[in-house]
Amino acid sequence: MDRRNAIKTMALAGAAAALPRFSGAVGNNSKTRVGLIGCSGRGLSAVGDMLAAANGSVQIVAIADLFPDRLDVAMKAFERHEKKFGKECFDVPTSRRFSGWDAYKQLLAENVDVVIHATPPVFRPLHLRAIVEAGKHMFVEKPACVDPVQARELMEIADLADKKGLSIIPGVQRRFHPGYQEIVKRVQDGQIGEIVSAQAYWLNSRFWIQNGGNLYLQNKDPMSMEYQIRNWFIFRWASGDCYVEQHVHNLDVISWVMGKDPKEVNGVGGRRFDLQYPDLGDRFSHFAVDFDFGDGVHCASYSRREPKSKDYVLERVVGTKGIMETHLDGGIQRIIGSKPVEIDPKKMPQALVEEHRVLLDSVQNNKPLNMLREMVNSTLMAIAGRESCYSGLNFKYDWIKLRSQQSFVPKEWKLGQHELEGVPLPGVYKLS
């Protein structure tokens, strides 16, 4: 065995050791009953990921969405899943398909053990409190929320979940990837020496919108609540902006490695002039943020969502003895330096499946695991960066964590007109 392969073998062994100790194949004699809240793409994909992790031990029994047409889309997706996982994995009669503003409440009244929560992010605190109060375990998609007020509420909800002995696994899948676990552990153990700087990138060209070509989008007025919820990704109040909604993955890795909050935030950002407002939302298209962690250590963070631009996704941490580089989809988990380590991506399990395996093991073997706080911390870091870019101001991180009253939540949940404030203008946008 050559030195390079020996390093990979050692890294794999370390990754296995870093994983929680589970009982092997997830499952027991009775199926865990699962409900899905949010029947769009991420929610339906999460169902497939859970079934892949479950080894036949779960059954999808109820679904809920604001819009009734999404229930039909979900049932068609389940037909495709049935071909792979078997019909016995689904038992969703019409009586357990719920739509409307209180659909989540109707689902929680059913005999459900675990909830997959995959709605637009703005709904998280409202729904998660109800899920925890109902005594359900859950998988919850990223990001945790859209504003600092919601972040503080979610910390309270995390405390309540602990008191009830509930498991909450968040959709920050890098934390569940053995390659990431091994590399981060080595960094925390000092293999790259003292950390001197970091960079985080999520740059790509994907820009989703359900426009006139979508059969189900009857209301095509961008100032309507329906349009904005169906196209939640491009509206700040519903998504938190792309910096929060997507770049939270990279910032989660930085937060994980650093193990502490930044001290100060200073950002710049804007919106491409040819992105039509309000048809293409009110969010920014690019961000650059400096997070000051103190003692001269800074993280440079970059996020971009612009059509026809170049993709680049990476997390990098620079130390006095080496460099950590990680990229989930690119299969890069490595340390560069005098003691190099490189994880072989071909031998790593799918992280999107692993997070569900961890959840099901915790639920089915009565080992509560609540990781909501980790995602809230990473989301709050993203919110701080966004607010600095919007306002053109720098500020202490503790201000946004503890005192900011910035809230994006609508005063009333109802369909109809929902006016926007426009694209934020640095120097004009007010922090609160």
Coordinates of C-alpha atoms in Angstrom, one line a residue, residues 10 79 83 95 98 105 127 137 145 213 223 276 289 309 337 362:
M10 CA -6.5 5.9 8.0
E79 CA -45.6 6.5 -7.0
K83 CA -41.1 1.5 -7.4
S95 CA -58.3 11.6 4.7
F98 CA -54.3 18.3 4.3
K105 CA -52.1 21.3 12.7
H127 CA -44.6 25.1 12.8
H137 CA -39.6 14.1 16.5
C145 CA -35.3 30.9 10.1
G213 CA -45.3 28.1 -17.6
M223 CA -47.4 41.3 -5.3
Q276 CA -36.6 42.5 -12.8
V289 CA -19.0 39.5 4.1
S309 CA -22.3 32.9 -13.7
G337 CA 0.4 20.6 4.5
S362 CA -32.2 8.2 17.7

